[in-house]
Every structure is written in C-alpha cells, then in structure tokens.
Amino acid sequence: MAKNKEIIPANKPWKYEESVETARPLVAMYKKVSLDLVRELYAAREALSNSGFRSDLTSGNSAQGSYTWEGFCTEIGLSKRTANSWLALYSPQENKLYTPDEMDQKLEELFQKIRKKREKEFGWTPEGWTPALERKYTKWIQLQNTQESIEEKGYSQAELFSREYFNLLARQMQDAPSAEEVLRFNDLCEAYEGRVTDVVKIEDQITIVQVVEKALSLFPSEKRPLVARSVASIINDLSANMEEGK
C-alpha cells in the first residue's frame, strides 16, 4: 500500500520563502512540459501542412490518407484554435516559448524594423515571413498611422486613442470566434430578428453590437453598464442628427 502523503494543515501560516522554493521547480517543470508540447505541435502542423506529406505510407491507422491538422488536435484533446494560439508564441529558430507580453514586444520590434525597411524597399519582408504575419502587420501599421495622425493634429483627447487601447481592441477582434461565440451570435440574431431594421442584414447589425461589446469589455466590469447606456444615448443622438441631415 502506497504511503500517504503528508497532509498540510489548512491553518498552516503561509511563508514567502517556502512558497518560492515550492513554486520555483513547479514553474520550471511547467515551462519544460509546455515547450515540449508546443515543439511537438509545431512539428505536426508543419508535416500536415506540407503538400508532399504521404499519410498513406503511415502504418497502424485505419483512416490512412485522411490526416489533418485539425484532426490531430482533436485526437490529442486540444482545439485547433488553442493549439494555434500556443504556436503563435513559439519561435522554432530559438526553440523558445514566449509569453504573450514578450511576443507583443517582439512583434513590435519586428514591425518597426519592417516599416523602416519598406520606406526604402517596397514590399520588403524578413526570412520566414507569412501571410498571417502580413495581416498582423497591416493592422499594426493602420493603428500606427491613426495614432500618429491624432498626435500630429494635437487633439486634446488624444490620450483616449492610445496605442495600448488600440492594440488591446485589435487583439480582441483578430482572433477567430470560438464555438460559444458563434452560438451566441446566432442566438442574438434570432432574439432581435423582429426588432432590427430590414434595410441591411441582421448579421451585419449584430456584428456592430459585438464590436461595441468587445470595446466595452476593456473597461472594469462595474463601469460597463453605465458606459453602455452613455454610448447608446450618443448613438441615438447621432441617429437623430443623421435624420435631420437627409
């Protein structure tokens, strides 16, 4: 019979030094396991996205010839979206898994470098550049141009359009919707079908609502209802002004 582990009394006082000693090896172990997993995910995605990959040559699988990246993720108990989000933080050249903040900083430095190079050489890209990175760069440069335009004109409220806020909102919008978000979108379309105008598709109107929701989510939760009502009031005023300006 296995020896029972010592049970730590619930009222045992927490000590900083002891907690550091306990947590440090656990964090190191977590980082190693995470890196090992992401390295394997990277190898799998690269192989399965390779047009020359011959799944029919792999033995021991009844579904030969039907391997996909999404299927691989499902078989290991991970959603493709989660796997891709982890891989976005992985640098195969450095064999390093970055934190989101570290990757944001790394991308910021890379985009700044590309912007300077493209001022002299149109369309320049570094080695390993991908369409996904090009899309992120395009969004980044749009935010940069907007921020610089605001600062150049010297708007007194320019701090409300801070680069940090734009980056947060862009990050909210760039991720593909989860299954739960898709279901909620459909529920909203059904719930408001009889209450919205028919001059444009209901899906387009609900999309605007969800953009506002994502923007509001950047505020503290206790402030969101007040801000939402205030924004709704402003939109009503804008609507009335548009009617008068016909």
PDB file of C-alpha atoms in Angstrom:
ATOM      1  CA  MET A   1       0.000   0.000   0.000  1.00  0.00           C
ATOM      2  CA  ALA A   2       1.356   3.401  -1.006  1.00  0.00           C
ATOM      3  CA  LYS A   3       2.476   5.615   1.806  1.00  0.00           C
ATOM      4  CA  ASN A   4       0.084   8.509   2.334  1.00  0.00           C
ATOM      5  CA  LYS A   5       1.476  11.942   1.602  1.00  0.00           C
ATOM      6  CA  GLU A   6       1.733  14.322   4.490  1.00  0.00           C
ATOM      7  CA  ILE A   7      -1.364  16.497   4.683  1.00  0.00           C
ATOM      8  CA  ILE A   8      -0.570  20.160   5.209  1.00  0.00           C
ATOM      9  CA  PRO A   9      -2.838  21.691   7.861  1.00  0.00           C
ATOM     10  CA  ALA A  10      -5.258  24.241   6.427  1.00  0.00           C
ATOM     11  CA  ASN A  11      -4.270  26.755   9.087  1.00  0.00           C
ATOM     12  CA  LYS A  12      -0.542  26.475   8.415  1.00  0.00           C
ATOM     13  CA  PRO A  13       0.835  30.026   8.018  1.00  0.00           C
ATOM     14  CA  TRP A  14       1.991  30.978   4.518  1.00  0.00           C
ATOM     15  CA  LYS A  15       5.655  31.846   4.307  1.00  0.00           C
ATOM     16  CA  TYR A  16       7.170  33.734   1.385  1.00  0.00           C
ATOM     17  CA  GLU A  17      10.489  31.863   1.255  1.00  0.00           C
ATOM     18  CA  GLU A  18       8.852  28.428   1.500  1.00  0.00           C
ATOM     19  CA  SER A  19       6.355  29.303  -1.211  1.00  0.00           C
ATOM     20  CA  VAL A  20       9.124  30.458  -3.553  1.00  0.00           C
ATOM     21  CA  GLU A  21      11.038  27.211  -3.006  1.00  0.00           C
ATOM     22  CA  THR A  22       7.891  25.173  -3.666  1.00  0.00           C
ATOM     23  CA  ALA A  23       6.740  27.096  -6.712  1.00  0.00           C
ATOM     24  CA  ARG A  24      10.093  27.544  -8.488  1.00  0.00           C
ATOM     25  CA  PRO A  25      10.580  23.885  -9.562  1.00  0.00           C
ATOM     26  CA  LEU A  26       6.889  23.616 -10.472  1.00  0.00           C
ATOM     27  CA  VAL A  27       7.181  26.627 -12.781  1.00  0.00           C
ATOM     28  CA  ALA A  28      10.358  25.204 -14.336  1.00  0.00           C
ATOM     29  CA  MET A  29       8.581  21.879 -14.894  1.00  0.00           C
ATOM     30  CA  TYR A  30       5.555  23.646 -16.415  1.00  0.00           C
ATOM     31  CA  LYS A  31       7.760  25.605 -18.814  1.00  0.00           C
ATOM     32  CA  LYS A  32       9.579  22.439 -19.921  1.00  0.00           C
ATOM     33  CA  VAL A  33       6.375  20.485 -20.479  1.00  0.00           C
ATOM     34  CA  SER A  34       4.826  23.418 -22.346  1.00  0.00           C
ATOM     35  CA  LEU A  35       7.879  23.779 -24.575  1.00  0.00           C
ATOM     36  CA  ASP A  36       7.988  20.033 -25.298  1.00  0.00           C
ATOM     37  CA  LEU A  37       4.290  20.066 -26.208  1.00  0.00           C
ATOM     38  CA  VAL A  38       4.492  23.137 -28.437  1.00  0.00           C
ATOM     39  CA  ARG A  39       7.577  21.725 -30.180  1.00  0.00           C
ATOM     40  CA  GLU A  40       5.585  18.574 -30.983  1.00  0.00           C
ATOM     41  CA  LEU A  41       2.595  20.659 -32.126  1.00  0.00           C
ATOM     42  CA  TYR A  42       4.854  22.656 -34.418  1.00  0.00           C
ATOM     43  CA  ALA A  43       6.333  19.511 -35.986  1.00  0.00           C
ATOM     44  CA  ALA A  44       2.842  18.059 -36.509  1.00  0.00           C
ATOM     45  CA  ARG A  45       1.429  21.200 -38.107  1.00  0.00           C
ATOM     46  CA  GLU A  46       4.426  21.578 -40.394  1.00  0.00           C
ATOM     47  CA  ALA A  47       4.180  17.949 -41.537  1.00  0.00           C
ATOM     48  CA  LEU A  48       0.414  18.025 -42.043  1.00  0.00           C
ATOM     49  CA  SER A  49       0.510  21.316 -43.945  1.00  0.00           C
ATOM     50  CA  ASN A  50       3.221  20.004 -46.262  1.00  0.00           C
ATOM     51  CA  SER A  51       1.658  19.160 -49.625  1.00  0.00           C
ATOM     52  CA  GLY A  52       4.205  16.351 -50.002  1.00  0.00           C
ATOM     53  CA  PHE A  53       3.143  14.567 -46.815  1.00  0.00           C
ATOM     54  CA  ARG A  54       2.103  10.968 -47.544  1.00  0.00           C
ATOM     55  CA  SER A  55      -0.253   9.830 -44.786  1.00  0.00           C
ATOM     56  CA  ASP A  56      -0.962   6.666 -46.773  1.00  0.00           C
ATOM     57  CA  LEU A  57       2.562   5.492 -46.016  1.00  0.00           C
ATOM     58  CA  THR A  58       1.955   5.595 -42.277  1.00  0.00           C
ATOM     59  CA  SER A  59       1.010   2.218 -40.880  1.00  0.00           C
ATOM     60  CA  GLY A  60      -1.176   1.360 -37.944  1.00  0.00           C
ATOM     61  CA  ASN A  61      -4.048   3.736 -38.690  1.00  0.00           C
ATOM     62  CA  SER A  62      -7.390   2.742 -40.172  1.00  0.00           C
ATOM     63  CA  ALA A  63      -8.000   6.214 -41.579  1.00  0.00           C
ATOM     64  CA  GLN A  64      -4.961   6.308 -43.848  1.00  0.00           C
ATOM     65  CA  GLY A  65      -4.913   9.223 -46.241  1.00  0.00           C
ATOM     66  CA  SER A  66      -7.172  11.417 -44.130  1.00  0.00           C
ATOM     67  CA  TYR A  67      -4.830  13.051 -41.659  1.00  0.00           C
ATOM     68  CA  THR A  68      -5.395  16.773 -40.991  1.00  0.00           C
ATOM     69  CA  TRP A  69      -4.039  19.321 -38.540  1.00  0.00           C
ATOM     70  CA  GLU A  70      -7.493  19.784 -37.023  1.00  0.00           C
ATOM     71  CA  GLY A  71      -7.899  16.013 -36.709  1.00  0.00           C
ATOM     72  CA  PHE A  72      -4.527  15.757 -34.979  1.00  0.00           C
ATOM     73  CA  CYS A  73      -5.555  18.397 -32.437  1.00  0.00           C
ATOM     74  CA  THR A  74      -8.843  16.611 -31.793  1.00  0.00           C
ATOM     75  CA  GLU A  75      -7.095  13.274 -31.240  1.00  0.00           C
ATOM     76  CA  ILE A  76      -4.766  14.733 -28.604  1.00  0.00           C
ATOM     77  CA  GLY A  77      -7.654  16.515 -26.843  1.00  0.00           C
ATOM     78  CA  LEU A  78      -6.877  20.073 -27.895  1.00  0.00           C
ATOM     79  CA  SER A  79      -8.856  22.516 -30.028  1.00  0.00           C
ATOM     80  CA  LYS A  80      -7.145  23.756 -33.184  1.00  0.00           C
ATOM     81  CA  ARG A  81      -7.709  27.338 -32.076  1.00  0.00           C
ATOM     82  CA  THR A  82      -5.905  26.748 -28.766  1.00  0.00           C
ATOM     83  CA  ALA A  83      -3.052  24.913 -30.488  1.00  0.00           C
ATOM     84  CA  ASN A  84      -2.608  27.738 -32.999  1.00  0.00           C
ATOM     85  CA  SER A  85      -2.651  30.343 -30.220  1.00  0.00           C
ATOM     86  CA  TRP A  86       0.179  28.479 -28.442  1.00  0.00           C
ATOM     87  CA  LEU A  87       2.136  28.110 -31.649  1.00  0.00           C
ATOM     88  CA  ALA A  88       1.831  31.850 -32.222  1.00  0.00           C
ATOM     89  CA  LEU A  89       4.047  32.265 -29.139  1.00  0.00           C
ATOM     90  CA  TYR A  90       6.640  29.713 -30.271  1.00  0.00           C
ATOM     91  CA  SER A  91       9.879  30.600 -32.047  1.00  0.00           C
ATOM     92  CA  PRO A  92      11.263  27.443 -33.725  1.00  0.00           C
ATOM     93  CA  GLN A  93      14.512  29.219 -34.626  1.00  0.00           C
ATOM     94  CA  GLU A  94      15.178  29.969 -30.950  1.00  0.00           C
ATOM     95  CA  ASN A  95      13.324  26.907 -29.632  1.00  0.00           C
ATOM     96  CA  LYS A  96      11.632  29.225 -27.157  1.00  0.00           C
ATOM     97  CA  LEU A  97       8.067  29.684 -25.960  1.00  0.00           C
ATOM     98  CA  TYR A  98       7.357  33.362 -25.324  1.00  0.00           C
ATOM     99  CA  THR A  99       4.768  34.850 -23.016  1.00  0.00           C
ATOM    100  CA  PRO A 100       2.054  36.955 -24.726  1.00  0.00           C
ATOM    101  CA  ASP A 101       3.697  40.165 -23.453  1.00  0.00           C
ATOM    102  CA  GLU A 102       7.113  39.050 -24.689  1.00  0.00           C
ATOM    103  CA  MET A 103       5.673  38.154 -28.103  1.00  0.00           C
ATOM    104  CA  ASP A 104       3.892  41.511 -28.338  1.00  0.00           C
ATOM    105  CA  GLN A 105       7.199  43.244 -27.667  1.00  0.00           C
ATOM    106  CA  LYS A 106       8.988  41.026 -30.170  1.00  0.00           C
ATOM    107  CA  LEU A 107       6.371  41.741 -32.856  1.00  0.00           C
ATOM    108  CA  GLU A 108       6.504  45.472 -32.096  1.00  0.00           C
ATOM    109  CA  GLU A 109      10.281  45.466 -32.671  1.00  0.00           C
ATOM    110  CA  LEU A 110       9.928  43.382 -35.840  1.00  0.00           C
ATOM    111  CA  PHE A 111       7.178  45.599 -37.265  1.00  0.00           C
ATOM    112  CA  GLN A 112       9.193  48.737 -36.535  1.00  0.00           C
ATOM    113  CA  LYS A 113      12.123  47.199 -38.433  1.00  0.00           C
ATOM    114  CA  ILE A 114       9.915  46.255 -41.403  1.00  0.00           C
ATOM    115  CA  ARG A 115       8.360  49.709 -41.519  1.00  0.00           C
ATOM    116  CA  LYS A 116      11.781  51.355 -41.796  1.00  0.00           C
ATOM    117  CA  LYS A 117      12.962  48.879 -44.445  1.00  0.00           C
ATOM    118  CA  ARG A 118       9.822  49.332 -46.540  1.00  0.00           C
ATOM    119  CA  GLU A 119      10.331  53.091 -46.595  1.00  0.00           C
ATOM    120  CA  LYS A 120      13.345  52.372 -48.833  1.00  0.00           C
ATOM    121  CA  GLU A 121      12.428  48.985 -50.315  1.00  0.00           C
ATOM    122  CA  PHE A 122       8.750  48.435 -51.122  1.00  0.00           C
ATOM    123  CA  GLY A 123       7.348  45.069 -50.038  1.00  0.00           C
ATOM    124  CA  TRP A 124      10.468  44.003 -48.117  1.00  0.00           C
ATOM    125  CA  THR A 125       9.943  41.036 -45.780  1.00  0.00           C
ATOM    126  CA  PRO A 126      12.303  39.152 -43.474  1.00  0.00           C
ATOM    127  CA  GLU A 127      13.021  35.445 -43.752  1.00  0.00           C
ATOM    128  CA  GLY A 128      10.164  33.284 -42.502  1.00  0.00           C
ATOM    129  CA  TRP A 129       7.509  35.933 -43.188  1.00  0.00           C
ATOM    130  CA  THR A 130       3.991  34.504 -43.511  1.00  0.00           C
ATOM    131  CA  PRO A 131       0.587  35.760 -44.757  1.00  0.00           C
ATOM    132  CA  ALA A 132      -0.651  35.703 -41.136  1.00  0.00           C
ATOM    133  CA  LEU A 133       2.204  37.994 -40.071  1.00  0.00           C
ATOM    134  CA  GLU A 134       1.493  40.276 -43.038  1.00  0.00           C
ATOM    135  CA  ARG A 135      -2.132  40.623 -41.878  1.00  0.00           C
ATOM    136  CA  LYS A 136      -0.993  41.451 -38.336  1.00  0.00           C
ATOM    137  CA  TYR A 137       1.491  43.971 -39.715  1.00  0.00           C
ATOM    138  CA  THR A 138      -1.217  45.619 -41.826  1.00  0.00           C
ATOM    139  CA  LYS A 139      -3.417  46.054 -38.747  1.00  0.00           C
ATOM    140  CA  TRP A 140      -0.458  47.329 -36.756  1.00  0.00           C
ATOM    141  CA  ILE A 141       0.525  49.916 -39.376  1.00  0.00           C
ATOM    142  CA  GLN A 142      -3.072  51.136 -39.581  1.00  0.00           C
ATOM    143  CA  LEU A 143      -3.091  51.696 -35.814  1.00  0.00           C
ATOM    144  CA  GLN A 144       0.283  53.446 -36.018  1.00  0.00           C
ATOM    145  CA  ASN A 145      -0.925  55.795 -38.753  1.00  0.00           C
ATOM    146  CA  THR A 146      -4.120  56.582 -36.847  1.00  0.00           C
ATOM    147  CA  GLN A 147      -2.231  57.318 -33.635  1.00  0.00           C
ATOM    148  CA  GLU A 148       0.336  59.480 -35.392  1.00  0.00           C
ATOM    149  CA  SER A 149      -2.393  61.423 -37.210  1.00  0.00           C
ATOM    150  CA  ILE A 150      -4.140  62.125 -33.900  1.00  0.00           C
ATOM    151  CA  GLU A 151      -0.906  63.231 -32.249  1.00  0.00           C
ATOM    152  CA  GLU A 152       0.041  65.399 -35.254  1.00  0.00           C
ATOM    153  CA  LYS A 153      -3.274  67.259 -35.131  1.00  0.00           C
ATOM    154  CA  GLY A 154      -2.807  67.772 -31.386  1.00  0.00           C
ATOM    155  CA  TYR A 155      -6.252  66.676 -30.306  1.00  0.00           C
ATOM    156  CA  SER A 156      -6.806  67.418 -26.613  1.00  0.00           C
ATOM    157  CA  GLN A 157      -8.420  63.993 -26.185  1.00  0.00           C
ATOM    158  CA  ALA A 158      -5.657  62.101 -27.979  1.00  0.00           C
ATOM    159  CA  GLU A 159      -4.888  60.032 -24.889  1.00  0.00           C
ATOM    160  CA  LEU A 160      -8.259  58.302 -25.330  1.00  0.00           C
ATOM    161  CA  PHE A 161      -6.914  56.851 -28.570  1.00  0.00           C
ATOM    162  CA  SER A 162      -3.746  55.459 -27.044  1.00  0.00           C
ATOM    163  CA  ARG A 163      -1.762  52.859 -28.927  1.00  0.00           C
ATOM    164  CA  GLU A 164      -2.228  50.478 -25.995  1.00  0.00           C
ATOM    165  CA  TYR A 165      -6.027  50.761 -26.232  1.00  0.00           C
ATOM    166  CA  PHE A 166      -5.989  50.208 -29.979  1.00  0.00           C
ATOM    167  CA  ASN A 167      -3.706  47.192 -29.587  1.00  0.00           C
ATOM    168  CA  LEU A 168      -5.998  45.681 -26.958  1.00  0.00           C
ATOM    169  CA  LEU A 169      -9.066  46.192 -29.123  1.00  0.00           C
ATOM    170  CA  ALA A 170      -7.311  44.838 -32.209  1.00  0.00           C
ATOM    171  CA  ARG A 171      -6.282  41.742 -30.260  1.00  0.00           C
ATOM    172  CA  GLN A 172      -9.900  41.267 -29.203  1.00  0.00           C
ATOM    173  CA  MET A 173     -11.052  41.421 -32.824  1.00  0.00           C
ATOM    174  CA  GLN A 174      -8.369  39.431 -34.622  1.00  0.00           C
ATOM    175  CA  ASP A 175      -8.999  36.038 -33.012  1.00  0.00           C
ATOM    176  CA  ALA A 176     -11.320  33.671 -34.821  1.00  0.00           C
ATOM    177  CA  PRO A 177     -14.634  33.298 -32.917  1.00  0.00           C
ATOM    178  CA  SER A 178     -14.965  30.332 -30.585  1.00  0.00           C
ATOM    179  CA  ALA A 179     -17.828  27.862 -30.862  1.00  0.00           C
ATOM    180  CA  GLU A 180     -19.519  29.570 -27.896  1.00  0.00           C
ATOM    181  CA  GLU A 181     -19.239  32.975 -29.585  1.00  0.00           C
ATOM    182  CA  VAL A 182     -20.726  31.620 -32.818  1.00  0.00           C
ATOM    183  CA  LEU A 183     -23.672  30.134 -30.906  1.00  0.00           C
ATOM    184  CA  ARG A 184     -24.230  33.403 -29.024  1.00  0.00           C
ATOM    185  CA  PHE A 185     -24.122  35.326 -32.313  1.00  0.00           C
ATOM    186  CA  ASN A 186     -26.836  33.065 -33.717  1.00  0.00           C
ATOM    187  CA  ASP A 187     -28.898  33.454 -30.532  1.00  0.00           C
ATOM    188  CA  LEU A 188     -28.687  37.258 -30.774  1.00  0.00           C
ATOM    189  CA  CYS A 189     -29.750  37.183 -34.414  1.00  0.00           C
ATOM    190  CA  GLU A 190     -32.792  35.106 -33.509  1.00  0.00           C
ATOM    191  CA  ALA A 191     -33.660  37.185 -30.438  1.00  0.00           C
ATOM    192  CA  TYR A 192     -33.565  40.522 -32.281  1.00  0.00           C
ATOM    193  CA  GLU A 193     -34.849  39.393 -35.652  1.00  0.00           C
ATOM    194  CA  GLY A 194     -38.146  41.252 -35.257  1.00  0.00           C
ATOM    195  CA  ARG A 195     -36.640  44.354 -33.667  1.00  0.00           C
ATOM    196  CA  VAL A 196     -33.941  45.434 -36.108  1.00  0.00           C
ATOM    197  CA  THR A 197     -34.283  47.306 -39.374  1.00  0.00           C
ATOM    198  CA  ASP A 198     -34.529  45.296 -42.567  1.00  0.00           C
ATOM    199  CA  VAL A 199     -32.524  47.776 -44.653  1.00  0.00           C
ATOM    200  CA  VAL A 200     -29.362  45.706 -44.057  1.00  0.00           C
ATOM    201  CA  LYS A 201     -28.789  42.129 -42.987  1.00  0.00           C
ATOM    202  CA  ILE A 202     -29.370  41.401 -39.313  1.00  0.00           C
ATOM    203  CA  GLU A 203     -25.954  39.687 -39.161  1.00  0.00           C
ATOM    204  CA  ASP A 204     -24.253  42.984 -40.030  1.00  0.00           C
ATOM    205  CA  GLN A 205     -26.152  44.800 -37.272  1.00  0.00           C
ATOM    206  CA  ILE A 206     -25.350  42.171 -34.630  1.00  0.00           C
ATOM    207  CA  THR A 207     -21.701  42.313 -35.678  1.00  0.00           C
ATOM    208  CA  ILE A 208     -21.668  46.034 -34.813  1.00  0.00           C
ATOM    209  CA  VAL A 209     -23.188  45.199 -31.434  1.00  0.00           C
ATOM    210  CA  GLN A 210     -20.461  42.644 -30.754  1.00  0.00           C
ATOM    211  CA  VAL A 211     -17.719  45.102 -31.730  1.00  0.00           C
ATOM    212  CA  VAL A 212     -19.138  47.508 -29.124  1.00  0.00           C
ATOM    213  CA  GLU A 213     -19.280  44.650 -26.598  1.00  0.00           C
ATOM    214  CA  LYS A 214     -15.617  43.853 -27.148  1.00  0.00           C
ATOM    215  CA  ALA A 215     -14.706  47.524 -26.735  1.00  0.00           C
ATOM    216  CA  LEU A 216     -16.717  47.727 -23.504  1.00  0.00           C
ATOM    217  CA  SER A 217     -15.001  44.593 -22.174  1.00  0.00           C
ATOM    218  CA  LEU A 218     -11.775  46.605 -21.869  1.00  0.00           C
ATOM    219  CA  PHE A 219     -13.359  48.668 -19.070  1.00  0.00           C
ATOM    220  CA  PRO A 220     -13.779  47.446 -15.455  1.00  0.00           C
ATOM    221  CA  SER A 221     -16.898  45.283 -15.160  1.00  0.00           C
ATOM    222  CA  GLU A 222     -18.677  47.634 -12.729  1.00  0.00           C
ATOM    223  CA  LYS A 223     -18.381  50.531 -15.200  1.00  0.00           C
ATOM    224  CA  ARG A 224     -19.587  48.721 -18.319  1.00  0.00           C
ATOM    225  CA  PRO A 225     -23.371  49.166 -17.808  1.00  0.00           C
ATOM    226  CA  LEU A 226     -23.005  52.927 -17.287  1.00  0.00           C
ATOM    227  CA  VAL A 227     -20.699  53.285 -20.277  1.00  0.00           C
ATOM    228  CA  ALA A 228     -23.029  51.156 -22.423  1.00  0.00           C
ATOM    229  CA  ARG A 229     -26.014  53.388 -21.584  1.00  0.00           C
ATOM    230  CA  SER A 230     -23.955  56.502 -22.254  1.00  0.00           C
ATOM    231  CA  VAL A 231     -22.780  55.146 -25.618  1.00  0.00           C
ATOM    232  CA  ALA A 232     -26.366  54.162 -26.520  1.00  0.00           C
ATOM    233  CA  SER A 233     -27.503  57.727 -25.771  1.00  0.00           C
ATOM    234  CA  ILE A 234     -24.783  59.179 -28.008  1.00  0.00           C
ATOM    235  CA  ILE A 235     -25.721  56.778 -30.823  1.00  0.00           C
ATOM    236  CA  ASN A 236     -29.349  57.866 -30.507  1.00  0.00           C
ATOM    237  CA  ASP A 237     -28.270  61.498 -30.860  1.00  0.00           C
ATOM    238  CA  LEU A 238     -26.144  60.647 -33.894  1.00  0.00           C
ATOM    239  CA  SER A 239     -29.103  58.834 -35.427  1.00  0.00           C
ATOM    240  CA  ALA A 240     -31.308  61.893 -34.925  1.00  0.00           C
ATOM    241  CA  ASN A 241     -28.662  64.150 -36.464  1.00  0.00           C
ATOM    242  CA  MET A 242     -28.442  61.849 -39.472  1.00  0.00           C
ATOM    243  CA  GLU A 243     -32.216  62.048 -39.914  1.00  0.00           C
ATOM    244  CA  GLU A 244     -32.076  65.863 -39.841  1.00  0.00           C
ATOM    245  CA  GLY A 245     -29.182  65.914 -42.302  1.00  0.00           C
ATOM    246  CA  LYS A 246     -31.033  63.977 -45.033  1.00  0.00           C
TER     247      LYS A 246
END
